[in-house]
Amino acid sequence: MSQENRIPMTPIWDHEDTSRIPFWAYTNEDIHKQELEKLFYKNHWCYVGLEAEIPQPGDFKRTVIGERSVIMVRHEDNSIYVVENVCAHRGMRFCREKHGNTKSFTCPYHQWNYDLEGNLQGVPFRRGVKQDGKVKGGMSKDFKTSDHGLTKLLVAERGGVVFASFDHDVESFEAFLGPTMLSYFDRMFNGRKLTLLGYNKQRIPGNWKLMQENIKDPYHPGLLHTWFVTFGLWRADNRSELKMDEHFRHAAMISTRGSGGKDTQTTNVSSFKESMQLNDPSFLDVEVEPWWDGPTAVMMTLFPSVILQQQVNSVSTRHIQPNGHGSFDFVWTHFGYEDDTPEMTERRLRQANLFGPAGFVSADDGEVIEFSQQGFEQKPFHRSLAELGGKDIEETDHMVSETLIRGMYAYWRKVMGV
């Protein structure tokens, strides 16, 4: 490799702004480890699930924050706790089930037992064993169960959604989102009880930030996704807005569906298929809901861990779970509302076919992220370009901009110190 193509031992962001993004941001394992500490484990709230996933006392869900396994559990008093899935004794990830119901957690290795809050309540042979009239072994006299509970996370619940943080000094969840993002969050999670409809899960061989970028990128949907551009669900000429919080970490892409069909916006767009028709027109059976208050789609990215999706009647959370610098698991949780009619529930499920690993739309995203990561690994000394709409960071009333990506990396640089 030539001298100019070598990556410095300490990566340097050598461009004055964030319209150029170095490939090492996606390929450097040391950078990835720093991201986990600074973005997932400190100063941030991360998504863990929906209250509807654990409706009964004792119900639990195993999930992750960053690369650390955690358990979300409903207590007997109906409160929700999140604890780390690592035994305080020898460090085993003791919970293997994804979902279940339990009165307590027991590590199979040495049978240490914890209550639903994570407090240690049982240690086999703590006081030793009696042999020949004498007590032998056992824990030392100064051993206290209160000193050896599971790591407990700070928990925030809003609108039926649960977030948690390893950092007990993190700002409030409401301050973390900021007023603009909080208003869009409350639009979707407006106090109605949520109902769980199902899951999709896939492993995407790409850097986790690429999925955040993908949903901060209104440039690609009307070019990459045949379904969107052909049927008018998301096109460059749709009425739209791009919003951010004051730190530029969170964002919302807001769009109102157009008519679809051929016009000047589809000229030379190879993904537009004028002759495409649906064997089942019910996939486009869209019913306007009062809570939309105008937009037919709002895609929110809450940095670093989750995407909140409303695409016409399909609503879901998309959880980003890093797995090294070049891979992440992507978990979709599809939901509805308790007051939905049976027809609306069926409509939500039908439209969910647009999304997920084999979705009419989302299959494209997984593939381009994989191919992008391959390019980064091949040429780690190079950089990507995010200059559509200029080099500044500002909210817009159109889609022809990469401002949200520039904003995310301005925040990323500040936190990462690069």
XYZ file of C-alpha atoms in Angstrom:
418
model
C 0.000 0.000 0.000
C 1.382 3.415 -0.914
C 2.271 5.911 1.814
C -0.709 8.170 1.023
C -3.100 5.232 1.312
C -2.127 4.187 4.811
C -4.487 4.776 7.726
C -2.798 6.612 10.622
C -2.432 4.661 13.870
C -4.758 7.221 15.473
C -7.427 7.977 12.871
C -7.768 11.649 11.999
C -10.826 13.308 10.516
C -8.922 15.402 7.999
C -11.837 17.319 6.487
C -13.089 20.569 7.977
C -16.750 19.551 8.009
C -18.858 16.404 7.833
C -19.573 16.436 4.119
C -16.747 13.893 3.838
C -16.869 10.800 6.046
C -13.686 8.683 6.270
C -14.144 4.982 5.662
C -12.193 4.161 8.836
C -15.275 5.314 10.782
C -16.867 2.062 9.582
C -13.863 -0.290 9.595
C -11.701 0.534 12.624
C -12.308 -1.885 15.506
C -10.796 0.458 18.112
C -13.190 3.192 17.017
C -16.049 0.709 17.342
C -15.064 -0.136 20.919
C -14.961 3.562 21.767
C -18.409 3.987 20.237
C -19.821 1.310 22.501
C -18.463 3.047 25.595
C -19.266 6.637 24.623
C -22.529 6.211 22.707
C -24.232 3.095 24.096
C -22.985 2.806 27.679
C -22.616 6.459 28.750
C -24.706 9.629 28.432
C -27.368 8.050 26.195
C -30.739 6.367 26.528
C -31.064 3.154 24.523
C -34.178 1.315 23.425
C -34.974 -2.017 25.084
C -38.575 -2.774 24.126
C -42.298 -2.182 24.455
C -44.310 -2.623 27.630
C -46.677 -4.773 25.549
C -43.922 -7.382 25.254
C -44.044 -8.050 29.004
C -47.710 -7.564 29.938
C -47.855 -9.802 33.057
C -45.826 -9.741 36.305
C -42.797 -11.984 35.861
C -42.746 -11.568 32.068
C -39.276 -10.842 30.725
C -37.504 -10.168 27.453
C -33.793 -10.673 26.815
C -32.270 -8.055 24.533
C -29.081 -5.980 24.221
C -27.766 -2.457 24.634
C -24.767 -2.069 22.388
C -23.117 -5.467 22.789
C -24.146 -6.020 26.425
C -26.962 -8.481 27.112
C -29.760 -7.124 29.311
C -33.140 -8.312 30.584
C -36.311 -6.225 30.690
C -38.697 -7.637 33.309
C -42.048 -6.697 34.842
C -42.065 -6.808 38.642
C -44.909 -8.081 40.815
C -45.871 -4.442 41.520
C -46.113 -3.844 37.723
C -42.981 -1.662 37.582
C -40.362 -2.444 34.953
C -36.711 -3.201 35.668
C -33.766 -3.666 33.327
C -30.761 -5.639 34.604
C -27.573 -6.831 32.961
C -27.533 -10.490 31.977
C -24.242 -11.261 33.737
C -24.103 -13.251 36.974
C -22.360 -11.414 39.810
C -20.508 -14.621 40.750
C -18.491 -15.842 37.785
C -19.795 -13.616 35.022
C -21.985 -16.065 33.126
C -24.766 -14.840 30.842
C -27.325 -16.781 32.801
C -30.537 -16.045 30.889
C -30.774 -17.975 27.621
C -34.482 -17.616 26.771
C -35.556 -14.687 24.592
C -38.917 -14.355 26.353
C -40.556 -16.019 29.332
C -42.174 -15.685 32.725
C -40.386 -16.267 36.004
C -40.532 -15.526 39.721
C -36.764 -15.069 39.920
C -33.566 -15.543 37.902
C -31.173 -18.397 38.630
C -27.718 -18.800 37.131
C -27.359 -22.463 36.091
C -23.615 -22.530 36.796
C -23.714 -22.296 40.606
C -27.418 -21.641 41.214
C -27.064 -18.079 42.435
C -30.591 -16.692 42.543
C -31.801 -13.105 42.013
C -35.181 -11.467 42.483
C -36.821 -9.550 39.644
C -35.123 -6.311 40.702
C -31.714 -7.977 40.359
C -31.011 -8.355 44.078
C -29.071 -11.471 45.091
C -31.292 -13.581 47.348
C -29.867 -17.078 47.244
C -26.323 -18.533 47.384
C -26.002 -22.318 47.705
C -23.728 -23.427 50.587
C -23.250 -19.811 51.641
C -22.828 -21.028 55.230
C -20.833 -24.091 54.251
C -21.650 -27.769 54.598
C -21.779 -29.864 57.735
C -19.425 -32.835 57.864
C -18.507 -34.929 60.906
C -20.267 -32.450 63.161
C -18.342 -29.482 61.783
C -19.304 -26.734 59.334
C -16.805 -26.557 56.494
C -16.399 -24.055 53.682
C -18.914 -21.371 52.850
C -18.576 -17.717 52.127
C -16.426 -15.447 54.257
C -18.074 -13.845 57.277
C -18.114 -10.376 55.680
C -19.935 -11.594 52.546
C -23.126 -9.597 51.969
C -25.714 -10.494 49.368
C -26.531 -6.786 49.064
C -23.062 -6.212 47.580
C -23.500 -8.752 44.805
C -26.656 -8.030 42.884
C -26.991 -7.757 39.137
C -26.086 -4.472 37.470
C -29.255 -2.400 37.449
C -29.921 0.084 34.678
C -31.803 3.360 34.880
C -35.206 2.956 33.217
C -37.422 5.437 31.371
C -40.940 4.593 30.191
C -43.011 6.802 27.909
C -46.082 5.980 25.882
C -45.554 2.229 26.297
C -41.911 2.295 25.144
C -39.032 1.367 27.456
C -35.534 2.848 27.330
C -32.642 2.170 29.695
C -29.154 3.455 30.431
C -26.112 2.049 32.199
C -25.334 5.685 33.109
C -27.372 6.697 36.162
C -26.305 10.335 35.682
C -27.757 10.597 32.174
C -30.129 13.501 31.507
C -33.854 12.814 31.558
C -35.315 10.958 28.607
C -37.373 14.009 27.675
C -34.275 16.236 27.671
C -32.393 13.592 25.692
C -34.976 13.754 22.902
C -35.534 17.496 23.022
C -38.879 19.218 22.328
C -39.013 18.689 18.544
C -38.264 14.954 18.600
C -40.429 14.478 21.685
C -43.436 15.890 19.825
C -43.004 13.345 17.019
C -42.402 10.556 19.551
C -45.643 11.446 21.337
C -47.460 11.565 18.002
C -46.921 7.813 17.585
C -46.949 6.856 21.267
C -49.857 9.028 22.329
C -51.083 7.151 25.398
C -53.093 4.445 23.655
C -52.163 0.980 24.852
C -49.940 -0.865 22.384
C -50.521 -4.402 21.120
C -47.720 -6.657 19.916
C -48.136 -7.979 16.353
C -44.832 -9.777 15.737
C -41.122 -9.650 14.999
C -38.614 -9.806 12.167
C -34.889 -10.185 12.722
C -31.918 -10.116 10.407
C -28.148 -9.862 10.649
C -26.732 -7.281 8.255
C -22.989 -7.446 7.463
C -22.356 -3.722 7.756
C -21.424 -1.098 10.315
C -24.317 -0.193 12.637
C -24.130 3.522 11.767
C -25.084 2.716 8.184
C -28.612 1.907 9.300
C -28.854 5.200 11.158
C -27.597 6.884 7.978
C -30.066 4.977 5.831
C -33.023 6.421 7.737
C -31.452 9.895 7.753
C -31.089 9.727 3.965
C -34.168 10.882 2.004
C -32.089 10.925 -1.194
C -32.185 7.175 -1.817
C -35.830 6.032 -1.291
C -37.146 7.471 -4.543
C -34.176 6.074 -6.446
C -33.445 2.682 -4.869
C -36.885 1.420 -3.888
C -39.100 0.378 -6.793
C -42.124 0.077 -4.508
C -41.803 3.619 -3.153
C -41.220 5.448 -6.418
C -43.724 3.433 -8.489
C -46.628 3.709 -6.052
C -45.846 7.179 -4.710
C -45.281 6.276 -1.054
C -41.934 8.088 -0.857
C -40.629 10.240 -3.696
C -38.426 13.295 -3.992
C -41.392 15.455 -5.019
C -43.561 14.494 -2.044
C -44.298 17.267 0.458
C -41.707 16.711 3.163
C -39.617 18.048 6.019
C -36.340 17.065 7.670
C -36.129 17.795 11.416
C -33.374 17.404 14.045
C -32.824 17.922 17.742
C -30.494 20.717 18.827
C -27.486 18.354 18.974
C -28.196 16.892 15.494
C -28.128 13.325 16.859
C -31.840 12.501 16.483
C -33.854 13.186 13.342
C -37.235 12.816 11.689
C -37.977 12.458 7.982
C -41.575 13.532 7.419
C -43.421 12.926 4.152
C -46.918 13.043 2.673
C -47.741 10.465 0.052
C -48.010 11.584 -3.574
C -50.015 10.151 -6.411
C -47.385 7.914 -7.976
C -47.225 7.256 -11.683
C -44.949 8.549 -14.411
C -43.930 12.212 -14.485
C -40.804 14.358 -14.678
C -39.608 13.005 -11.316
C -39.407 9.455 -12.668
C -37.571 10.237 -15.905
C -34.392 8.148 -16.073
C -35.093 6.620 -12.638
C -34.381 2.955 -13.318
C -36.260 1.745 -10.239
C -39.539 3.209 -11.539
C -41.573 0.425 -13.162
C -44.490 1.953 -15.043
C -45.944 -1.438 -15.930
C -45.751 -2.839 -12.390
C -49.129 -3.825 -10.990
C -50.186 -5.627 -7.829
C -51.886 -8.991 -7.919
C -53.296 -8.024 -4.521
C -54.285 -4.318 -4.442
C -54.922 -4.555 -0.696
C -51.215 -3.900 -0.108
C -52.045 -0.297 -1.006
C -55.238 -0.213 1.039
C -54.285 2.809 3.140
C -56.630 4.239 5.736
C -55.862 7.730 7.003
C -55.674 7.771 10.813
C -56.558 10.879 12.859
C -53.328 10.790 14.856
C -51.235 11.266 11.720
C -52.225 14.937 11.658
C -51.172 15.201 8.017
C -48.010 13.218 7.198
C -48.422 9.699 5.830
C -44.886 8.723 6.881
C -42.598 9.766 9.718
C -39.290 7.950 10.114
C -37.489 8.828 13.358
C -33.913 7.945 14.230
C -33.183 8.088 17.947
C -29.407 7.911 18.248
C -27.811 5.504 18.697
C -30.118 2.529 19.083
C -33.534 2.680 17.437
C -35.645 3.713 14.480
C -39.330 4.474 14.991
C -41.295 3.805 11.838
C -44.663 5.008 10.657
C -45.143 4.244 6.986
C -48.836 4.742 6.271
C -50.562 2.168 8.543
C -47.457 0.120 9.352
C -45.896 1.070 12.695
C -42.857 -0.569 14.233
C -39.629 -0.116 16.156
C -36.338 -1.164 14.592
C -33.649 -1.988 17.141
C -29.983 -1.673 16.092
C -27.761 -4.207 17.890
C -24.039 -3.911 16.978
C -21.979 -7.038 16.557
C -18.415 -5.853 15.947
C -17.542 -3.010 13.594
C -18.797 -4.803 10.479
C -22.097 -6.370 11.498
C -25.300 -5.680 13.393
C -28.536 -7.434 14.214
C -31.672 -5.558 13.225
C -34.828 -6.422 15.138
C -38.231 -5.187 13.964
C -41.096 -5.119 16.451
C -44.427 -4.582 14.707
C -47.263 -3.267 16.835
C -50.714 -1.765 16.762
C -53.080 -0.131 19.236
C -55.567 -1.742 21.571
C -58.480 0.153 20.020
C -57.637 -0.951 16.446
C -60.442 -2.691 14.621
C -59.748 -6.209 13.304
C -59.625 -4.690 9.819
C -56.957 -2.176 10.880
C -54.879 -4.910 12.538
C -54.994 -6.925 9.324
C -54.058 -3.795 7.357
C -51.049 -3.138 9.589
C -49.880 -6.730 9.223
C -50.326 -6.655 5.459
C -48.380 -3.422 5.080
C -45.616 -4.851 7.294
C -44.705 -6.914 4.230
C -43.048 -3.792 2.844
C -40.509 -4.015 5.650
C -38.360 -6.591 7.428
C -35.585 -8.781 5.966
C -37.588 -9.826 2.889
C -39.763 -6.718 2.700
C -40.723 -5.248 -0.648
C -38.764 -2.143 0.403
C -36.337 -3.028 3.196
C -34.644 -5.950 1.462
C -32.980 -3.320 -0.740
C -31.531 -1.488 2.277
C -29.884 -4.568 3.783
C -28.233 -5.339 0.480
C -26.829 -1.864 -0.200
C -25.492 -1.653 3.370
C -23.678 -4.960 2.879
C -22.175 -3.817 -0.423
C -21.166 -0.462 1.091
C -19.310 -2.184 3.925
C -17.468 -4.311 1.357
C -16.316 -1.119 -0.354
C -15.159 0.415 2.924
C -13.149 -2.670 3.870
C -11.562 -2.746 0.422
C -10.517 0.905 0.544
C -10.342 1.965 4.214
C -8.184 5.012 3.494
C -10.897 6.625 1.336
C -14.024 8.637 2.251
C -17.703 8.933 1.375
C -19.437 12.099 0.217
C -22.476 13.688 1.887
C -22.779 17.028 0.103
C -26.310 16.937 -1.308
C -28.004 20.163 -0.255
C -24.679 21.792 0.589
C -22.233 21.380 3.443
C -24.186 23.060 6.216
C -26.441 21.410 8.791
C -29.984 22.726 8.794
C -33.577 21.583 8.733
C -35.247 21.583 5.315
C -38.674 21.474 3.690
C -37.584 19.066 0.968
C -35.900 15.679 0.566
C -33.038 16.519 -1.722
C -30.467 16.838 1.050
C -28.006 14.818 3.137
C -28.136 17.329 5.980
C -29.281 14.761 8.561
C -26.217 12.600 7.876
C -23.925 15.613 8.186
C -25.651 16.473 11.450
C -25.239 12.982 12.879
C -21.523 12.975 12.169
C -21.076 16.445 13.652
C -22.470 15.022 16.882
C -20.479 11.800 16.498
C -17.224 13.733 16.067
C -17.921 15.831 19.142
C -18.586 12.819 21.374
C -15.816 10.677 19.903
C -13.246 13.486 19.980
C -12.061 12.990 16.375
